[in-house]
Each structure stands twice: as C-alpha cells, then as structure tokens.
Coordinates of C-alpha atoms in Angstrom, one line a residue:
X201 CA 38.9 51.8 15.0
X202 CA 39.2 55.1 13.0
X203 CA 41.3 55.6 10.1
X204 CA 40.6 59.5 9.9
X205 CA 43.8 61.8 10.0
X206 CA 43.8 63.7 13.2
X207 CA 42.4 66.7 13.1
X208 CA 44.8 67.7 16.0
X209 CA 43.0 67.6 20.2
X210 CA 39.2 69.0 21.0
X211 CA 39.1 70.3 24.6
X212 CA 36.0 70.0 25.7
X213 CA 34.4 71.1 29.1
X214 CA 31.3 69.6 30.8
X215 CA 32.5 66.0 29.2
X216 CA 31.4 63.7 31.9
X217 CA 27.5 63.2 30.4
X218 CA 25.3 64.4 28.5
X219 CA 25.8 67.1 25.7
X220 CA 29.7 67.4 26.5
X221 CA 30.1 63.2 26.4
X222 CA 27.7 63.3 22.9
X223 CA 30.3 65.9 21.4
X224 CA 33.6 64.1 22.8
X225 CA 31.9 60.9 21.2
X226 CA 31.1 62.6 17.5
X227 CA 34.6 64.7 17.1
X228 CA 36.8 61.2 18.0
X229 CA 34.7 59.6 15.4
X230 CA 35.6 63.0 13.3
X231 CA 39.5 62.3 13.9
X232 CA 40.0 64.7 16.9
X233 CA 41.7 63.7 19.6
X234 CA 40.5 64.7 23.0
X235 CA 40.8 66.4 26.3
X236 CA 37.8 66.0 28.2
X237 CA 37.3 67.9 31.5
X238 CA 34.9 67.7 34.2
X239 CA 34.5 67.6 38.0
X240 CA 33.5 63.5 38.5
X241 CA 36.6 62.1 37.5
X242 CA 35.0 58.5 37.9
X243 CA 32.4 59.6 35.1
X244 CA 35.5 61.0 33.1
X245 CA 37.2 58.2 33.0
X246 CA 34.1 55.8 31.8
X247 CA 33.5 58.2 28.8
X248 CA 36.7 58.3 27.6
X249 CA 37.4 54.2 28.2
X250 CA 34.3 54.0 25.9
X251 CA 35.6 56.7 23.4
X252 CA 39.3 55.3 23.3
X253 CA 37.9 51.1 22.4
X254 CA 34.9 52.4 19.6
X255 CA 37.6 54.9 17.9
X256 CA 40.8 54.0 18.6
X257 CA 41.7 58.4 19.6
X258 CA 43.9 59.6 22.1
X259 CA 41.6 60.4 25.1
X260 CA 42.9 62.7 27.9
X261 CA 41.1 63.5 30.8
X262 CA 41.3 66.2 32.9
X263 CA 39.3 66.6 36.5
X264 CA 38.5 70.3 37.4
X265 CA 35.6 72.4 38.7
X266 CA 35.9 75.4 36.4
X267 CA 34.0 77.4 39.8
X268 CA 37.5 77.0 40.9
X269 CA 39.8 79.8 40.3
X270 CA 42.6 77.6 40.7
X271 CA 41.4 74.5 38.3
X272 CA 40.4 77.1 36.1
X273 CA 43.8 78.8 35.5
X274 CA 45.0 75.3 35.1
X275 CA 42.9 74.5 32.2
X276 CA 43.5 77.6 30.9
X277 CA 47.2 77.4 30.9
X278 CA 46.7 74.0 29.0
X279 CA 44.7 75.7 26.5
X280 CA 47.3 78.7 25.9
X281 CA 50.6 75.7 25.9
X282 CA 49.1 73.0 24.3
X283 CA 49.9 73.3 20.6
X284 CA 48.0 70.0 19.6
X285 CA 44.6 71.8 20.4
X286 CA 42.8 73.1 17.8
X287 CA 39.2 73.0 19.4
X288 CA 37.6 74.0 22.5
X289 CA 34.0 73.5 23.2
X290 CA 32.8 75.3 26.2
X291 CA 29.8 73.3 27.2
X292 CA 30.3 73.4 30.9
X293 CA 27.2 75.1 32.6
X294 CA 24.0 74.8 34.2
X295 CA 20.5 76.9 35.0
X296 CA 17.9 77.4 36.6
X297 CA 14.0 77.4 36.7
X298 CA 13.2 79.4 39.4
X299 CA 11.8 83.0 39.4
X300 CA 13.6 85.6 40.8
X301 CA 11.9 86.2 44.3
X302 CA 12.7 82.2 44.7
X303 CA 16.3 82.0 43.7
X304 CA 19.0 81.6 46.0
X305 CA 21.3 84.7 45.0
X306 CA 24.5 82.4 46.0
X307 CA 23.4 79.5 43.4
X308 CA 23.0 83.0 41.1
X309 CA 26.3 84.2 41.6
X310 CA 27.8 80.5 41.2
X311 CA 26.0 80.5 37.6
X312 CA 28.0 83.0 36.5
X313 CA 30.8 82.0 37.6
X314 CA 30.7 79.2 35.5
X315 CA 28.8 80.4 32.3
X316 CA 30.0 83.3 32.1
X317 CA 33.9 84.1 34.0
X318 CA 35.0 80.4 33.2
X319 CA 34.0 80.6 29.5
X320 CA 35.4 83.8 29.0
X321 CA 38.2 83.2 30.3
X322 CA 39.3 80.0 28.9
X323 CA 38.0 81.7 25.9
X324 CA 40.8 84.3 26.3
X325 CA 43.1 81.6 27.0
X326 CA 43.2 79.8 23.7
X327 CA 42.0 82.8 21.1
X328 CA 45.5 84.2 20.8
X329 CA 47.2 81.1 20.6
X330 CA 44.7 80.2 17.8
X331 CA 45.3 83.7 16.0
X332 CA 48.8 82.7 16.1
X333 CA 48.4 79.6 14.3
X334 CA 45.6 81.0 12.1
X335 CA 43.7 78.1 12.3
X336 CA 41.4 76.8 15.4
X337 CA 37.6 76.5 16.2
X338 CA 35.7 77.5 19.3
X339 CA 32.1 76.3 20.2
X340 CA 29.7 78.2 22.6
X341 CA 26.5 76.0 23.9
X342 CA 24.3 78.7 24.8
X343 CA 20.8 78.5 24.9
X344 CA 17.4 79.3 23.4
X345 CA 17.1 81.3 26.4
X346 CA 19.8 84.1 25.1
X347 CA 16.9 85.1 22.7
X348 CA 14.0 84.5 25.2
X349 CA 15.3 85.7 28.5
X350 CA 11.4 85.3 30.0
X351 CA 11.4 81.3 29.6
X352 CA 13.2 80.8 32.3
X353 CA 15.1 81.7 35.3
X354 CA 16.6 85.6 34.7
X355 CA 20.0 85.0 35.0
X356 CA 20.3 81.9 33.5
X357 CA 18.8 83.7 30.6
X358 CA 21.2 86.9 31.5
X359 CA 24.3 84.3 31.4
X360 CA 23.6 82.7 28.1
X361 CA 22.1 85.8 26.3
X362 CA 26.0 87.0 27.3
X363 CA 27.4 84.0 25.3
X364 CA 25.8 84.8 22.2
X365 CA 27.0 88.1 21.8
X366 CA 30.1 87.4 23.2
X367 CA 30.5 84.6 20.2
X368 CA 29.1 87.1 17.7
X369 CA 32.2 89.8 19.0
X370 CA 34.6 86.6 18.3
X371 CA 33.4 86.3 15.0
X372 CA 33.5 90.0 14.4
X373 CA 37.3 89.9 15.5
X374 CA 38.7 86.7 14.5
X375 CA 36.6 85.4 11.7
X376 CA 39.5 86.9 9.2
X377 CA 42.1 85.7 11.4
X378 CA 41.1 82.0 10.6
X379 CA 39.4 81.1 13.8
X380 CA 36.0 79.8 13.6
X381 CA 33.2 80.3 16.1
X382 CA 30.3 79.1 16.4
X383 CA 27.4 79.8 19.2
X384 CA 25.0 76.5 19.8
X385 CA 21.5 77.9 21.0
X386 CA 19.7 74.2 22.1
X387 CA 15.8 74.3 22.9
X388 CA 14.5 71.9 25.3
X389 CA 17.3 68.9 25.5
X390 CA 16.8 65.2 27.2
X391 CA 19.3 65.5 29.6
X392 CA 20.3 65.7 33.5
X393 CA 20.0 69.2 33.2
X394 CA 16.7 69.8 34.5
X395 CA 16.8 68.1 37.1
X396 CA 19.9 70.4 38.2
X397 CA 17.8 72.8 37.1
X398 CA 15.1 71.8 39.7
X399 CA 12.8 70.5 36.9
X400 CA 12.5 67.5 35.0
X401 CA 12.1 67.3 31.4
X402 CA 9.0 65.0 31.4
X403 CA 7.1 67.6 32.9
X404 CA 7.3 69.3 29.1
X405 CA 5.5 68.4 26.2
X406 CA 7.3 66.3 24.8
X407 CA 7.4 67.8 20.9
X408 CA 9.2 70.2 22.6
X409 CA 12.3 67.9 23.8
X410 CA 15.4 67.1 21.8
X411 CA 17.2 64.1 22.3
X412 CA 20.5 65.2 23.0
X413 CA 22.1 62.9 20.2
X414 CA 20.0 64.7 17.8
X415 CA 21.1 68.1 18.9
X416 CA 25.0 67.8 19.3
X417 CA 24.4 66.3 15.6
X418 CA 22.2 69.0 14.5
X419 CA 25.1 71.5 15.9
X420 CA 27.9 70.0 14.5
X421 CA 26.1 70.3 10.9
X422 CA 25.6 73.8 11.8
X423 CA 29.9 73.7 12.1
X424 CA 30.2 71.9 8.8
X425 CA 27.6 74.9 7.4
X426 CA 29.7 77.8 8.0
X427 CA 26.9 79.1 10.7
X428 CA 27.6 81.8 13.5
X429 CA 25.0 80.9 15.4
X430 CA 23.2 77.5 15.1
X431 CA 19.6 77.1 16.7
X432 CA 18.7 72.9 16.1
X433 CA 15.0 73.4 17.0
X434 CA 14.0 76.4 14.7
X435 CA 12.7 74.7 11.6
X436 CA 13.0 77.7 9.7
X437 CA 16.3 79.2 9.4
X438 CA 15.5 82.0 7.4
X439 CA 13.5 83.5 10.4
X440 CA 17.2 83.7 12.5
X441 CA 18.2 85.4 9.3
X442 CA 16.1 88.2 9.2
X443 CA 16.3 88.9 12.8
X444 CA 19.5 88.7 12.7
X445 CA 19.7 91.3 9.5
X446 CA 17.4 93.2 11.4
X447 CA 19.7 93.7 14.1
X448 CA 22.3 94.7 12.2
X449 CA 20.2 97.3 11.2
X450 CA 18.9 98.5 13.7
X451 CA 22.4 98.8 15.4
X452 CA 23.9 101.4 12.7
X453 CA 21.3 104.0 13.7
X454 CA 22.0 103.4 18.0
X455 CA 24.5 106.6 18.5
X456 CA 23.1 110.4 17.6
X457 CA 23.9 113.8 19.3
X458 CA 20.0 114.5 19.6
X459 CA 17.4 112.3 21.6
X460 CA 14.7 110.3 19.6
X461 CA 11.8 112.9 18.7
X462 CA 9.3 111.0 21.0
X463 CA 11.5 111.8 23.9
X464 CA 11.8 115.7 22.9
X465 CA 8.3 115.8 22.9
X466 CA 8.0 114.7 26.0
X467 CA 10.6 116.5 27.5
X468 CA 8.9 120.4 26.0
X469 CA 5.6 119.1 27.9
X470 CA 7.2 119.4 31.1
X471 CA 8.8 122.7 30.5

C-alpha cells in the first residue's frame, strides 16, 4: 500500500482497459484517488478491485456511455459538485480507419459525439470549478492524427485535430488562472483500439507501435515537464517546438483589410 498524501480524486473517462486503466493505475500509485468511468461496468469494477489491493486509494467507479446525453450530464454534474476532484483525464474515444467513401456517416456522427461534444463538455463542466479553486489539471489524449489528418480516417483526424486546439485555447485562458492542461498526441499504441477501429495493430510495422505502458508513462513525464502538448513517439522535441513557434507566427499576420498580392494579381487578369 501507498503512503503518498492524496493529491485529492482523478476522474478519468475510458477507464475500463487500455490507456484509461494504465493512467487510473500510475495516478493511484501518484496519491490520487479515483473516479473511473466507462460503459462495461464488469470491466470497471476489475480495474479498480486491482487498483484499490496494489495501492491501497479510494477507487470509485462510475458506469456511463458518455454517447448518452443523459450519463453525460451526470458525469458532468459530478465534475462541477465534486470538490475532491482535482483531475480529469478525458481519454474516452475511439476512430476509425476507413476512407471516406467507405465510412458509415452514422459511426461518423457517433465519433463526435464522443470525442468531441462529450469532451467539451465535461470540459466545461469542471474548468470553472477549477478556476475557482485555482488549482486543478486537465488531460486531453488526442492523437498524432490532429497533426496528420491524412493517416487515417478524416474525421477521426477532424475530431482530434479539434482537441488540440481546443487544449491549446485552455491553456491560453486558464494557464494564469492555475489550471494545468495538457494535450497527449499518442502514435501508434498496442491496444484494443484498432480493432474498434477495424484494424489491428500487428498489421503495422512494428517500430512504429508503443506499448501502451510506455506511452501513458511517457505522458505523464510530459505532465511533470510543464508541456502543453506532449507527443511520446517524436524523438526530437525540438521539431514540435519550432512548428509550434512557427505557428505562432504565422498566426499574427492572418487578419489584413487587403487580400494577399497573389490573389490581386489574379483578380486584375480577369478584369
């Protein structure tokens, strides 16, 4: 059993397996307690049984399908009442491999409801009560994909290239409020979400896959860093930071009263 001091109660969505059940495993043994939250309360209920005899935290669990408008208003009122929480980790999700002309638009639309609507707004839900405290810490798992929207499915891509810049506004707005965000871009990751996705991970080369051990680890010392925006498989991080910087620039010169000289060339041709 643990002798940390409690570092209060991480919520954390997707919990039943893989990355969410990794992260509910490495914050108990940080001192956190938990609420974990998932549909399969069965699965639930094994991770935090395992959680509660290795580390001796409290271990809550909470059975909802975030797709549901009505178990997502009741997470979300326990994010905004709960005083005890000062983490949320949005990890509920999944994607999608197939190409556009092949994707069911109804699997689309339920994508976004889930990594998109549900994160945002359980998002919503605990940012103010964390402002009010000055203190709290909220994790995005987003996806390699928000950067390379070609690799895979559109939306998918679409959906998590939304989370990024979604946790780069929150850090914008609440970094001096003394909430901490963080945005978790993972690369290929060995777990059951391929085969969700309607592909297995074996079919990759396998240099390319992460255990998923080694990237909740890899994220979390991207927490302990200070980082924004924490990408485990890119080797070099200075390459994030000059895109990054780059972007920055490149936004301050988006807005003038005249069109781009290319374009006023083009336009006097047609005249």
């Amino acid at each position: 059993m643990t002798a940390i001091t409690s570092k209060g109660t991480a919520l954390i969505t997707g919990a039943s397996s893989g990355i969410g059940a990794i992260y509910a495993d490495r914050l108990a043994r940080r001192g956190y307690d938990l609420i974990l939250v998932a549909r399969n309360q069965n699965a639930l209920d094994d991770v935090a049984r395992t959680i509660r005899t290795e580390t001796g935290r409290t271990v809550e669990t909470l059975a909802a399908d975030l797709a549901d408008h009505v178990d997502l208003a009741r997470v979300g009122s326990r994010l905004r009442s709960d005083k005890s929480i000062t983490m949320l980790v949005n990890n509920a999700g999944f994607g999608s491999v197939a190409p556009l002309l092949e994707a069911d638009i109804d699997k689309m639309e339920y994508m976004i409801g889930l990594n998109v609507t549900a994160l945002t707004r359980l998002t919503y839900a605990v940012a103010p009560a964390f402002v009010e405290r000055a203190k709290g810490t909220i994790i995005n798992i987003a996806s390699i994909v928000a950067l390379g929207p070609e690799i895979l499915n559109g939306v998918y891509g679409a959906s998590k290239a939304y989370v990024l810049a979604l946790t780069q506004s929150l850090q914008h707005e609440l970094a001096d409020k003394g909430v901490r965000v963080q945005a978790v871009l993972p690369g290929a990751t060995a777990t059951g979400f391929w085969e969700v996705s309607g592909m297995h991970y074996d079919n990759l080369p396998a240099e390319w896959v992460m255990t998923a051990d080694d990237m909740v680890d890899a994220a979390l010392a991207g927490l302990d860093l200070g980082e924004v925006v924490t990408i485990p498989p890119l080797q070099d991080g200075k390459e994030w930071d000059t895109y990054e910087a780059m972007r920055r620039d490149i936004s301050t010169r988006l807005s003038n009263h005249l069109p781009a000289e290319r374009y006023r060339v083009a336009q006097s041709e047609n005249v």
